[in-house]
mmCIF file of C-alpha atoms in Angstrom:
data_model
loop_
_atom_site.group_PDB
_atom_site.id
_atom_site.type_symbol
_atom_site.label_atom_id
_atom_site.label_comp_id
_atom_site.label_asym_id
_atom_site.label_seq_id
_atom_site.Cartn_x
_atom_site.Cartn_y
_atom_site.Cartn_z
ATOM 1 C CA UNK A 1 -12.810 -13.525 28.073
ATOM 2 C CA UNK A 2 -16.126 -12.135 27.178
ATOM 3 C CA UNK A 3 -17.968 -13.253 23.980
ATOM 4 C CA UNK A 4 -18.212 -9.175 23.009
ATOM 5 C CA UNK A 5 -14.502 -8.626 21.478
ATOM 6 C CA UNK A 6 -12.302 -5.498 21.823
ATOM 7 C CA UNK A 7 -10.046 -4.016 19.394
ATOM 8 C CA UNK A 8 -7.732 -1.494 19.964
ATOM 9 C CA UNK A 9 -6.473 0.583 17.048
ATOM 10 C CA UNK A 10 -3.115 2.582 16.540
ATOM 11 C CA UNK A 11 -3.278 5.693 16.358
ATOM 12 C CA UNK A 12 -0.500 6.853 13.968
ATOM 13 C CA UNK A 13 0.964 9.103 17.119
ATOM 14 C CA UNK A 14 3.689 6.142 18.355
ATOM 15 C CA UNK A 15 6.095 4.996 17.534
ATOM 16 C CA UNK A 16 7.072 1.376 16.626
ATOM 17 C CA UNK A 17 8.494 1.041 19.735
ATOM 18 C CA UNK A 18 6.281 1.895 21.751
ATOM 19 C CA UNK A 19 3.178 0.254 20.147
ATOM 20 C CA UNK A 20 4.471 -2.718 20.307
ATOM 21 C CA UNK A 21 5.600 -2.556 24.168
ATOM 22 C CA UNK A 22 2.086 -1.054 24.612
ATOM 23 C CA UNK A 23 0.315 -4.003 22.680
ATOM 24 C CA UNK A 24 2.862 -6.488 24.357
ATOM 25 C CA UNK A 25 1.327 -6.144 27.097
ATOM 26 C CA UNK A 26 -2.071 -5.464 26.960
ATOM 27 C CA UNK A 27 -2.564 -8.646 24.313
ATOM 28 C CA UNK A 28 -4.381 -10.938 26.344
ATOM 29 C CA UNK A 29 -6.798 -8.656 27.013
ATOM 30 C CA UNK A 30 -8.092 -7.904 23.424
ATOM 31 C CA UNK A 31 -9.318 -9.264 20.478
ATOM 32 C CA UNK A 32 -7.549 -7.974 17.860
ATOM 33 C CA UNK A 33 -4.865 -4.865 17.540
ATOM 34 C CA UNK A 34 -5.023 -3.112 13.999
ATOM 35 C CA UNK A 35 -2.107 -1.301 12.735
ATOM 36 C CA UNK A 36 -3.428 1.533 10.566
ATOM 37 C CA UNK A 37 -0.333 3.698 10.356
ATOM 38 C CA UNK A 38 -1.558 5.258 7.383
ATOM 39 C CA UNK A 39 2.235 7.819 6.944
ATOM 40 C CA UNK A 40 3.907 4.491 7.144
ATOM 41 C CA UNK A 41 5.526 2.758 4.428
ATOM 42 C CA UNK A 42 4.814 -1.231 3.494
ATOM 43 C CA UNK A 43 8.172 -1.597 4.909
ATOM 44 C CA UNK A 44 7.592 0.480 8.083
ATOM 45 C CA UNK A 45 4.216 -1.754 8.768
ATOM 46 C CA UNK A 46 6.101 -5.612 8.150
ATOM 47 C CA UNK A 47 8.935 -4.112 10.419
ATOM 48 C CA UNK A 48 5.740 -2.963 12.940
ATOM 49 C CA UNK A 49 4.171 -6.676 13.178
ATOM 50 C CA UNK A 50 7.628 -8.045 13.874
ATOM 51 C CA UNK A 51 7.894 -6.026 16.539
ATOM 52 C CA UNK A 52 4.453 -7.017 17.953
ATOM 53 C CA UNK A 53 5.469 -11.029 17.289
ATOM 54 C CA UNK A 54 8.795 -10.260 19.041
ATOM 55 C CA UNK A 55 6.322 -9.256 22.118
ATOM 56 C CA UNK A 56 4.261 -12.578 21.914
ATOM 57 C CA UNK A 57 1.083 -11.055 20.115
ATOM 58 C CA UNK A 58 -0.469 -13.612 18.191
ATOM 59 C CA UNK A 59 -0.569 -13.271 14.130
ATOM 60 C CA UNK A 60 -4.060 -14.141 15.310
ATOM 61 C CA UNK A 61 -4.565 -11.272 17.081
ATOM 62 C CA UNK A 62 -2.963 -8.469 14.157
ATOM 63 C CA UNK A 63 -5.330 -7.189 11.927
ATOM 64 C CA UNK A 64 -3.083 -4.409 8.666
ATOM 65 C CA UNK A 65 -5.046 -1.636 7.936
ATOM 66 C CA UNK A 66 -5.471 -1.901 4.171
ATOM 67 C CA UNK A 67 -1.845 -2.713 3.058
ATOM 68 C CA UNK A 68 -3.039 -6.669 1.914
ATOM 69 C CA UNK A 69 0.556 -7.042 0.769
ATOM 70 C CA UNK A 70 1.972 -6.758 4.044
ATOM 71 C CA UNK A 71 -0.544 -9.000 5.759
ATOM 72 C CA UNK A 72 -0.973 -11.777 3.749
ATOM 73 C CA UNK A 73 3.535 -11.710 3.521
ATOM 74 C CA UNK A 74 3.099 -11.401 6.980
ATOM 75 C CA UNK A 75 0.406 -14.215 7.665
ATOM 76 C CA UNK A 76 -1.817 -11.708 10.243
ATOM 77 C CA UNK A 77 -5.131 -12.436 10.517
ATOM 78 C CA UNK A 78 -6.471 -9.685 7.954
ATOM 79 C CA UNK A 79 -6.979 -6.726 6.765
ATOM 80 C CA UNK A 80 -9.195 -4.036 7.905
ATOM 81 C CA UNK A 81 -10.534 -1.562 4.306
ATOM 82 C CA UNK A 82 -11.580 1.341 4.074
ATOM 83 C CA UNK A 83 -13.282 3.504 1.258
ATOM 84 C CA UNK A 84 -10.246 4.262 -0.278
ATOM 85 C CA UNK A 85 -8.882 0.362 0.022
ATOM 86 C CA UNK A 86 -8.959 -2.528 -2.394
ATOM 87 C CA UNK A 87 -12.625 -3.570 -2.521
ATOM 88 C CA UNK A 88 -13.522 -6.464 0.336
ATOM 89 C CA UNK A 89 -15.128 -8.236 -2.660
ATOM 90 C CA UNK A 90 -11.534 -8.599 -4.600
ATOM 91 C CA UNK A 91 -9.568 -8.887 -1.341
ATOM 92 C CA UNK A 92 -11.440 -12.249 -0.354
ATOM 93 C CA UNK A 93 -11.469 -13.749 -4.227
ATOM 94 C CA UNK A 94 -8.194 -13.031 -4.203
ATOM 95 C CA UNK A 95 -6.653 -13.869 -0.489
ATOM 96 C CA UNK A 96 -9.061 -15.947 1.417
ATOM 97 C CA UNK A 97 -6.990 -16.863 3.623
ATOM 98 C CA UNK A 98 -7.414 -12.987 5.351
ATOM 99 C CA UNK A 99 -10.275 -12.295 7.645
ATOM 100 C CA UNK A 100 -11.033 -9.021 5.896
ATOM 101 C CA UNK A 101 -13.562 -6.429 8.287
ATOM 102 C CA UNK A 102 -14.373 -2.687 6.441
ATOM 103 C CA UNK A 103 -15.041 0.957 7.960
ATOM 104 C CA UNK A 104 -18.064 2.512 7.380
ATOM 105 C CA UNK A 105 -19.846 5.389 8.361
ATOM 106 C CA UNK A 106 -23.612 4.392 7.006
ATOM 107 C CA UNK A 107 -25.994 1.862 6.730
ATOM 108 C CA UNK A 108 -25.846 2.177 3.093
ATOM 109 C CA UNK A 109 -22.155 1.453 2.731
ATOM 110 C CA UNK A 110 -23.050 -0.927 5.867
ATOM 111 C CA UNK A 111 -25.410 -3.277 3.414
ATOM 112 C CA UNK A 112 -22.387 -3.248 0.667
ATOM 113 C CA UNK A 113 -19.594 -4.120 2.514
ATOM 114 C CA UNK A 114 -21.862 -6.818 3.625
ATOM 115 C CA UNK A 115 -22.960 -8.189 0.265
ATOM 116 C CA UNK A 116 -19.162 -8.260 -0.676
ATOM 117 C CA UNK A 117 -18.543 -10.876 2.024
ATOM 118 C CA UNK A 118 -16.545 -9.190 4.725
ATOM 119 C CA UNK A 119 -16.141 -10.761 8.100
ATOM 120 C CA UNK A 120 -17.519 -8.225 9.924
ATOM 121 C CA UNK A 121 -18.005 -3.988 10.247
ATOM 122 C CA UNK A 122 -16.115 -1.155 12.144
ATOM 123 C CA UNK A 123 -18.965 1.599 12.520
ATOM 124 C CA UNK A 124 -18.797 4.744 13.720
ATOM 125 C CA UNK A 125 -18.275 7.248 15.108
ATOM 126 C CA UNK A 126 -20.537 7.051 18.092
ATOM 127 C CA UNK A 127 -20.236 9.271 20.465
ATOM 128 C CA UNK A 128 -17.979 13.017 20.165
ATOM 129 C CA UNK A 129 -14.185 12.228 20.121
ATOM 130 C CA UNK A 130 -11.020 14.226 19.592
ATOM 131 C CA UNK A 131 -10.110 12.454 16.661
ATOM 132 C CA UNK A 132 -13.661 13.608 14.677
ATOM 133 C CA UNK A 133 -13.106 17.306 16.195
ATOM 134 C CA UNK A 134 -16.673 19.007 14.031
ATOM 135 C CA UNK A 135 -18.420 15.778 12.676
ATOM 136 C CA UNK A 136 -21.252 14.752 14.227
ATOM 137 C CA UNK A 137 -21.383 11.521 16.209
ATOM 138 C CA UNK A 138 -23.663 8.685 15.134
ATOM 139 C CA UNK A 139 -24.930 8.058 18.211
ATOM 140 C CA UNK A 140 -26.913 4.522 19.923
ATOM 141 C CA UNK A 141 -29.789 4.741 17.741
ATOM 142 C CA UNK A 142 -28.090 4.925 14.257
ATOM 143 C CA UNK A 143 -25.849 1.742 15.473
ATOM 144 C CA UNK A 144 -29.008 -0.111 16.734
ATOM 145 C CA UNK A 145 -30.519 0.664 13.469
ATOM 146 C CA UNK A 146 -27.410 -0.727 11.347
ATOM 147 C CA UNK A 147 -26.976 -3.862 13.825
ATOM 148 C CA UNK A 148 -30.795 -4.515 13.129
ATOM 149 C CA UNK A 149 -30.092 -4.156 10.120
ATOM 150 C CA UNK A 150 -26.778 -6.545 9.421
ATOM 151 C CA UNK A 151 -26.344 -9.852 10.180
ATOM 152 C CA UNK A 152 -22.525 -9.503 10.171
ATOM 153 C CA UNK A 153 -21.059 -8.634 13.308
ATOM 154 C CA UNK A 154 -20.797 -4.443 13.575
ATOM 155 C CA UNK A 155 -17.999 -3.664 16.117
ATOM 156 C CA UNK A 156 -18.647 0.215 17.584
ATOM 157 C CA UNK A 157 -15.982 2.142 17.579
ATOM 158 C CA UNK A 158 -15.614 6.617 18.164
ATOM 159 C CA UNK A 159 -15.450 7.968 21.622
ATOM 160 C CA UNK A 160 -15.887 5.025 23.532
ATOM 161 C CA UNK A 161 -15.603 5.025 27.143
ATOM 162 C CA UNK A 162 -14.908 1.923 29.474
ATOM 163 C CA UNK A 163 -18.221 2.838 31.613
ATOM 164 C CA UNK A 164 -20.628 3.417 27.725
ATOM 165 C CA UNK A 165 -19.547 -0.128 26.995
ATOM 166 C CA UNK A 166 -23.057 -1.604 28.485
ATOM 167 C CA UNK A 167 -25.135 0.906 26.339
ATOM 168 C CA UNK A 168 -23.178 0.007 23.412
ATOM 169 C CA UNK A 169 -23.783 -3.612 23.224
ATOM 170 C CA UNK A 170 -27.034 -3.119 24.723
ATOM 171 C CA UNK A 171 -27.429 -1.193 20.749
ATOM 172 C CA UNK A 172 -26.205 -4.577 19.669
ATOM 173 C CA UNK A 173 -22.700 -3.978 18.756
ATOM 174 C CA UNK A 174 -20.356 -7.220 18.662
ATOM 175 C CA UNK A 175 -18.326 -5.562 20.701
ATOM 176 C CA UNK A 176 -16.166 -1.798 20.369
ATOM 177 C CA UNK A 177 -12.492 -0.688 19.259
ATOM 178 C CA UNK A 178 -10.853 1.548 21.094
ATOM 179 C CA UNK A 179 -7.784 3.821 20.312
ATOM 180 C CA UNK A 180 -6.264 6.548 22.052
ATOM 181 C CA UNK A 181 -8.236 5.491 24.445
ATOM 182 C CA UNK A 182 -6.340 2.658 25.318
ATOM 183 C CA UNK A 183 -3.177 3.363 23.912
ATOM 184 C CA UNK A 184 -2.584 7.351 24.531
ATOM 185 C CA UNK A 185 -3.884 5.962 28.583
ATOM 186 C CA UNK A 186 -1.722 6.947 31.702
ATOM 187 C CA UNK A 187 -2.526 3.224 32.079
ATOM 188 C CA UNK A 188 -2.971 1.348 28.936
ATOM 189 C CA UNK A 189 -3.008 -1.875 30.545
ATOM 190 C CA UNK A 190 -6.019 -0.541 33.792
ATOM 191 C CA UNK A 191 -7.529 0.570 30.569
ATOM 192 C CA UNK A 192 -7.809 -2.424 28.851
ATOM 193 C CA UNK A 193 -8.792 -4.237 32.111
ATOM 194 C CA UNK A 194 -11.840 -1.391 32.302
ATOM 195 C CA UNK A 195 -13.061 -2.349 28.410
ATOM 196 C CA UNK A 196 -12.036 -6.091 29.042
ATOM 197 C CA UNK A 197 -14.302 -6.254 32.332
ATOM 198 C CA UNK A 198 -17.091 -4.016 31.738
ATOM 199 C CA UNK A 199 -17.288 -6.092 28.658
ATOM 200 C CA UNK A 200 -17.596 -8.891 30.252
ATOM 201 C CA UNK A 201 -20.397 -7.390 32.769
ATOM 202 C CA UNK A 202 -22.835 -6.993 30.082
ATOM 203 C CA UNK B 1 11.003 -2.757 -31.472
ATOM 204 C CA UNK B 2 14.299 -2.995 -30.430
ATOM 205 C CA UNK B 3 15.959 -5.395 -27.321
ATOM 206 C CA UNK B 4 16.759 -2.584 -25.216
ATOM 207 C CA UNK B 5 13.904 -1.527 -23.550
ATOM 208 C CA UNK B 6 11.613 1.780 -23.584
ATOM 209 C CA UNK B 7 10.055 2.242 -19.494
ATOM 210 C CA UNK B 8 7.732 4.872 -18.970
ATOM 211 C CA UNK B 9 7.036 6.106 -15.720
ATOM 212 C CA UNK B 10 4.310 8.055 -14.832
ATOM 213 C CA UNK B 11 5.123 11.821 -13.040
ATOM 214 C CA UNK B 12 2.146 11.554 -10.251
ATOM 215 C CA UNK B 13 1.433 15.058 -11.963
ATOM 216 C CA UNK B 14 -1.261 13.547 -14.118
ATOM 217 C CA UNK B 15 -5.456 12.867 -13.757
ATOM 218 C CA UNK B 16 -5.336 8.782 -14.071
ATOM 219 C CA UNK B 17 -7.948 9.614 -17.663
ATOM 220 C CA UNK B 18 -5.059 12.057 -18.799
ATOM 221 C CA UNK B 19 -2.298 9.713 -18.255
ATOM 222 C CA UNK B 20 -4.242 6.478 -19.665
ATOM 223 C CA UNK B 21 -5.225 8.168 -22.918
ATOM 224 C CA UNK B 22 -1.187 9.317 -23.394
ATOM 225 C CA UNK B 23 -0.703 5.932 -22.468
ATOM 226 C CA UNK B 24 -3.239 4.106 -24.772
ATOM 227 C CA UNK B 25 -1.358 5.854 -28.050
ATOM 228 C CA UNK B 26 2.007 5.322 -26.563
ATOM 229 C CA UNK B 27 2.209 1.935 -25.571
ATOM 230 C CA UNK B 28 3.117 -0.254 -29.078
ATOM 231 C CA UNK B 29 6.485 1.712 -28.378
ATOM 232 C CA UNK B 30 7.267 0.746 -25.121
ATOM 233 C CA UNK B 31 8.129 -2.065 -23.040
ATOM 234 C CA UNK B 32 6.793 -1.029 -19.573
ATOM 235 C CA UNK B 33 4.616 1.485 -18.141
ATOM 236 C CA UNK B 34 5.356 2.220 -14.606
ATOM 237 C CA UNK B 35 2.389 3.427 -12.031
ATOM 238 C CA UNK B 36 4.014 5.598 -9.766
ATOM 239 C CA UNK B 37 1.244 7.370 -8.069
ATOM 240 C CA UNK B 38 2.620 8.164 -3.865
ATOM 241 C CA UNK B 39 -0.104 9.809 -3.507
ATOM 242 C CA UNK B 40 -3.174 8.090 -4.359
ATOM 243 C CA UNK B 41 -4.733 5.126 -2.974
ATOM 244 C CA UNK B 42 -5.262 1.148 -3.692
ATOM 245 C CA UNK B 43 -8.383 2.333 -4.568
ATOM 246 C CA UNK B 44 -7.336 4.848 -7.131
ATOM 247 C CA UNK B 45 -4.438 2.746 -8.405
ATOM 248 C CA UNK B 46 -6.198 -0.391 -9.163
ATOM 249 C CA UNK B 47 -8.562 2.072 -11.570
ATOM 250 C CA UNK B 48 -5.897 3.218 -12.939
ATOM 251 C CA UNK B 49 -4.779 -0.117 -14.122
ATOM 252 C CA UNK B 50 -8.294 -0.436 -15.487
ATOM 253 C CA UNK B 51 -7.829 2.851 -17.392
ATOM 254 C CA UNK B 52 -5.307 1.564 -19.221
ATOM 255 C CA UNK B 53 -6.538 -1.493 -20.004
ATOM 256 C CA UNK B 54 -9.552 -0.582 -21.544
ATOM 257 C CA UNK B 55 -7.163 1.707 -23.413
ATOM 258 C CA UNK B 56 -5.597 -1.796 -24.853
ATOM 259 C CA UNK B 57 -2.362 -1.005 -23.020
ATOM 260 C CA UNK B 58 -1.540 -4.935 -22.468
ATOM 261 C CA UNK B 59 -1.131 -5.940 -18.382
ATOM 262 C CA UNK B 60 2.058 -7.470 -20.126
ATOM 263 C CA UNK B 61 3.331 -3.715 -19.584
ATOM 264 C CA UNK B 62 2.246 -2.732 -16.891
ATOM 265 C CA UNK B 63 4.051 -2.320 -13.525
ATOM 266 C CA UNK B 64 2.799 -1.150 -10.411
ATOM 267 C CA UNK B 65 4.948 0.642 -8.174
ATOM 268 C CA UNK B 66 5.103 -0.092 -4.286
ATOM 269 C CA UNK B 67 1.370 -1.883 -4.153
ATOM 270 C CA UNK B 68 2.215 -5.940 -4.294
ATOM 271 C CA UNK B 69 -1.630 -6.100 -3.768
ATOM 272 C CA UNK B 70 -2.970 -4.041 -6.580
ATOM 273 C CA UNK B 71 -0.659 -5.717 -8.990
ATOM 274 C CA UNK B 72 -1.311 -9.087 -7.817
ATOM 275 C CA UNK B 73 -5.010 -8.869 -7.958
ATOM 276 C CA UNK B 74 -4.707 -7.148 -11.470
ATOM 277 C CA UNK B 75 -2.503 -9.593 -12.376
ATOM 278 C CA UNK B 76 -0.082 -7.308 -14.021
ATOM 279 C CA UNK B 77 3.558 -7.470 -15.289
ATOM 280 C CA UNK B 78 5.104 -6.942 -12.393
ATOM 281 C CA UNK B 79 5.785 -4.661 -9.098
ATOM 282 C CA UNK B 80 8.306 -1.468 -8.612
ATOM 283 C CA UNK B 81 10.155 -1.573 -5.266
ATOM 284 C CA UNK B 82 11.975 0.838 -3.335
ATOM 285 C CA UNK B 83 13.628 1.295 -0.182
ATOM 286 C CA UNK B 84 10.198 1.206 2.106
ATOM 287 C CA UNK B 85 8.537 -1.180 -0.261
ATOM 288 C CA UNK B 86 8.649 -4.787 0.811
ATOM 289 C CA UNK B 87 11.601 -6.473 0.395
ATOM 290 C CA UNK B 88 12.021 -7.891 -3.099
ATOM 291 C CA UNK B 89 12.717 -11.628 -1.149
ATOM 292 C CA UNK B 90 9.666 -11.566 0.284
ATOM 293 C CA UNK B 91 7.501 -10.712 -2.408
ATOM 294 C CA UNK B 92 9.321 -12.934 -4.780
ATOM 295 C CA UNK B 93 9.049 -15.946 -2.292
ATOM 296 C CA UNK B 94 4.697 -14.419 -1.985
ATOM 297 C CA UNK B 95 4.157 -13.175 -5.100
ATOM 298 C CA UNK B 96 5.838 -15.406 -7.854
ATOM 299 C CA UNK B 97 4.073 -14.461 -10.911
ATOM 300 C CA UNK B 98 5.099 -11.095 -10.718
ATOM 301 C CA UNK B 99 8.801 -9.730 -12.795
ATOM 302 C CA UNK B 100 10.454 -7.575 -9.367
ATOM 303 C CA UNK B 101 12.185 -4.695 -9.954
ATOM 304 C CA UNK B 102 13.868 -2.714 -7.728
ATOM 305 C CA UNK B 103 15.091 0.858 -8.261
ATOM 306 C CA UNK B 104 18.206 2.304 -6.138
ATOM 307 C CA UNK B 105 21.047 5.131 -5.763
ATOM 308 C CA UNK B 106 24.037 2.463 -5.352
ATOM 309 C CA UNK B 107 26.435 -0.274 -6.057
ATOM 310 C CA UNK B 108 25.440 -1.291 -2.915
ATOM 311 C CA UNK B 109 21.921 -1.582 -3.167
ATOM 312 C CA UNK B 110 22.240 -2.239 -6.442
ATOM 313 C CA UNK B 111 24.882 -5.659 -5.622
ATOM 314 C CA UNK B 112 21.959 -6.216 -2.712
ATOM 315 C CA UNK B 113 19.183 -6.445 -4.627
ATOM 316 C CA UNK B 114 20.369 -8.599 -7.328
ATOM 317 C CA UNK B 115 20.948 -10.958 -4.649
ATOM 318 C CA UNK B 116 17.669 -11.350 -3.585
ATOM 319 C CA UNK B 117 16.611 -12.418 -6.913
ATOM 320 C CA UNK B 118 15.467 -8.960 -8.853
ATOM 321 C CA UNK B 119 14.826 -8.892 -12.680
ATOM 322 C CA UNK B 120 16.420 -5.992 -13.480
ATOM 323 C CA UNK B 121 16.858 -2.527 -11.733
ATOM 324 C CA UNK B 122 16.267 1.317 -12.424
ATOM 325 C CA UNK B 123 19.352 3.030 -11.693
ATOM 326 C CA UNK B 124 20.097 6.666 -11.483
ATOM 327 C CA UNK B 125 19.344 10.007 -11.791
ATOM 328 C CA UNK B 126 22.157 9.865 -14.504
ATOM 329 C CA UNK B 127 21.792 13.242 -15.573
ATOM 330 C CA UNK B 128 20.167 16.533 -14.257
ATOM 331 C CA UNK B 129 16.908 16.451 -13.652
ATOM 332 C CA UNK B 130 14.289 18.694 -12.505
ATOM 333 C CA UNK B 131 12.947 16.373 -9.882
ATOM 334 C CA UNK B 132 15.989 15.202 -8.473
ATOM 335 C CA UNK B 133 17.212 19.427 -7.699
ATOM 336 C CA UNK B 134 19.484 19.836 -5.763
ATOM 337 C CA UNK B 135 21.327 16.370 -6.342
ATOM 338 C CA UNK B 136 24.262 14.922 -7.515
ATOM 339 C CA UNK B 137 23.864 13.193 -11.439
ATOM 340 C CA UNK B 138 25.332 9.514 -11.116
ATOM 341 C CA UNK B 139 27.063 10.230 -14.520
ATOM 342 C CA UNK B 140 27.500 7.429 -17.232
ATOM 343 C CA UNK B 141 30.860 6.452 -14.468
ATOM 344 C CA UNK B 142 29.116 5.047 -11.903
ATOM 345 C CA UNK B 143 26.420 3.394 -14.596
ATOM 346 C CA UNK B 144 29.362 2.143 -16.380
ATOM 347 C CA UNK B 145 30.697 1.097 -12.726
ATOM 348 C CA UNK B 146 27.625 -0.559 -11.760
ATOM 349 C CA UNK B 147 26.699 -2.710 -15.739
ATOM 350 C CA UNK B 148 29.729 -4.215 -15.237
ATOM 351 C CA UNK B 149 29.163 -5.623 -11.521
ATOM 352 C CA UNK B 150 25.870 -6.491 -12.325
ATOM 353 C CA UNK B 151 24.368 -9.617 -14.276
ATOM 354 C CA UNK B 152 20.527 -8.041 -14.340
ATOM 355 C CA UNK B 153 19.643 -5.510 -16.699
ATOM 356 C CA UNK B 154 20.059 -1.808 -15.601
ATOM 357 C CA UNK B 155 17.693 0.478 -17.083
ATOM 358 C CA UNK B 156 19.325 3.722 -16.135
ATOM 359 C CA UNK B 157 17.057 7.063 -15.461
ATOM 360 C CA UNK B 158 17.016 10.755 -14.301
ATOM 361 C CA UNK B 159 17.615 13.514 -16.631
ATOM 362 C CA UNK B 160 17.824 11.189 -20.070
ATOM 363 C CA UNK B 161 17.397 12.979 -23.519
ATOM 364 C CA UNK B 162 16.661 11.255 -26.748
ATOM 365 C CA UNK B 163 20.110 12.670 -27.516
ATOM 366 C CA UNK B 164 21.985 10.703 -24.740
ATOM 367 C CA UNK B 165 20.123 7.077 -25.489
ATOM 368 C CA UNK B 166 23.772 6.032 -27.024
ATOM 369 C CA UNK B 167 25.959 7.131 -24.110
ATOM 370 C CA UNK B 168 23.551 5.168 -22.058
ATOM 371 C CA UNK B 169 23.365 1.991 -23.549
ATOM 372 C CA UNK B 170 27.212 2.328 -24.632
ATOM 373 C CA UNK B 171 28.066 2.445 -20.350
ATOM 374 C CA UNK B 172 25.755 -0.417 -20.392
ATOM 375 C CA UNK B 173 22.166 0.065 -19.665
ATOM 376 C CA UNK B 174 19.981 -2.753 -20.941
ATOM 377 C CA UNK B 175 17.603 0.286 -20.980
ATOM 378 C CA UNK B 176 15.795 3.711 -20.467
ATOM 379 C CA UNK B 177 13.345 4.718 -18.207
ATOM 380 C CA UNK B 178 11.453 8.581 -18.186
ATOM 381 C CA UNK B 179 8.380 10.404 -16.514
ATOM 382 C CA UNK B 180 7.979 13.837 -17.490
ATOM 383 C CA UNK B 181 10.326 13.783 -21.170
ATOM 384 C CA UNK B 182 7.646 11.812 -22.359
ATOM 385 C CA UNK B 183 4.316 11.918 -20.051
ATOM 386 C CA UNK B 184 4.274 15.639 -19.791
ATOM 387 C CA UNK B 185 5.580 16.360 -23.485
ATOM 388 C CA UNK B 186 4.230 18.494 -25.784
ATOM 389 C CA UNK B 187 3.298 15.929 -28.383
ATOM 390 C CA UNK B 188 4.253 12.287 -26.096
ATOM 391 C CA UNK B 189 4.302 10.084 -29.287
ATOM 392 C CA UNK B 190 6.552 11.469 -31.195
ATOM 393 C CA UNK B 191 9.202 11.911 -28.516
ATOM 394 C CA UNK B 192 8.566 8.264 -27.940
ATOM 395 C CA UNK B 193 9.186 7.908 -30.806
ATOM 396 C CA UNK B 194 12.381 9.696 -31.088
ATOM 397 C CA UNK B 195 13.872 7.403 -27.720
ATOM 398 C CA UNK B 196 12.515 3.924 -29.415
ATOM 399 C CA UNK B 197 14.228 5.031 -32.674
ATOM 400 C CA UNK B 198 17.256 6.492 -31.440
ATOM 401 C CA UNK B 199 16.994 2.624 -28.729
ATOM 402 C CA UNK B 200 16.627 0.551 -32.214
ATOM 403 C CA UNK B 201 20.030 2.073 -33.666
ATOM 404 C CA UNK B 202 21.864 1.341 -30.759
#
């Protein structure tokens, strides 16, 4: 695996069983799977982590979105926080064993998150994507500005296809995150291998 | 204050500021205020707890619904769990300092929750209530059956008016919980005093 990170983020559109089945196949080629199922309850998310573990997905590759309690009791790698989550500072202080990532959309948010001691950032969306219709993408220049300004790793997200990987890494990203581009692909394993191979070649 | 408990549960219909203002006035007459704002984010709930504390509501009277992470970092009294929350057993094991209450609707659920080591139950709805239109209330007989069968305290909820207090306590309840009956009353303080006085007289 490359030093460049490949995160896969659940779309919220799949059944827990289907998600677990796919991640059970692709996990050797990715660094992190984010359980980002905003419409699901704590119990549902707990059960999804169990399904993943039953498919031999390592806890060290599982990241839970927003629900710090579920991440803590399941002893997964970390949590991904958004603007309406608990603040990174408070999470770091109270749950020191969890890796903390933050999802940000501006340099200002990114700088604040870095000050709060987080481990990495998700920044986007970089390219146009169906999940952000009508919103102007940040583009590679803004990605470059952020990666120059910050010391922590920046994972780029949003509309990234395998052929984009090289330019995204050249803009300073420490890795990429993909949602439907892997999980809703016709052949998720083949797709994840394309991303992975392109990251290796950077 | 009576040995019988008076819990007040937020309705989800009020602004955080209005809720905090009311609870700031009524807290000396209640045993617990539940922050049950299912549509709100972790950050919102965190902020509501802060607003309550700023109004001198004791942490020992604050219970957070479902969000164990928020309850933990704010060091409140406890959490209230529903059927789609993390299981009481797991919460007890991982967050031993939190009091754990469970909301149940059947004797079966109540027995299971008791086995999982919870501290008290909310059981209802006892009487017809606008928030459960079309659902048959449990009534006092079912409440009695549950309180006879269980060893942990059972707090009755659902459509309880001040004039019901005596019969609810006689059915074996350790206390009552009220939502709109206090928080959306014309004069919440007067209303909470009516409940409190009637509990004292049981």
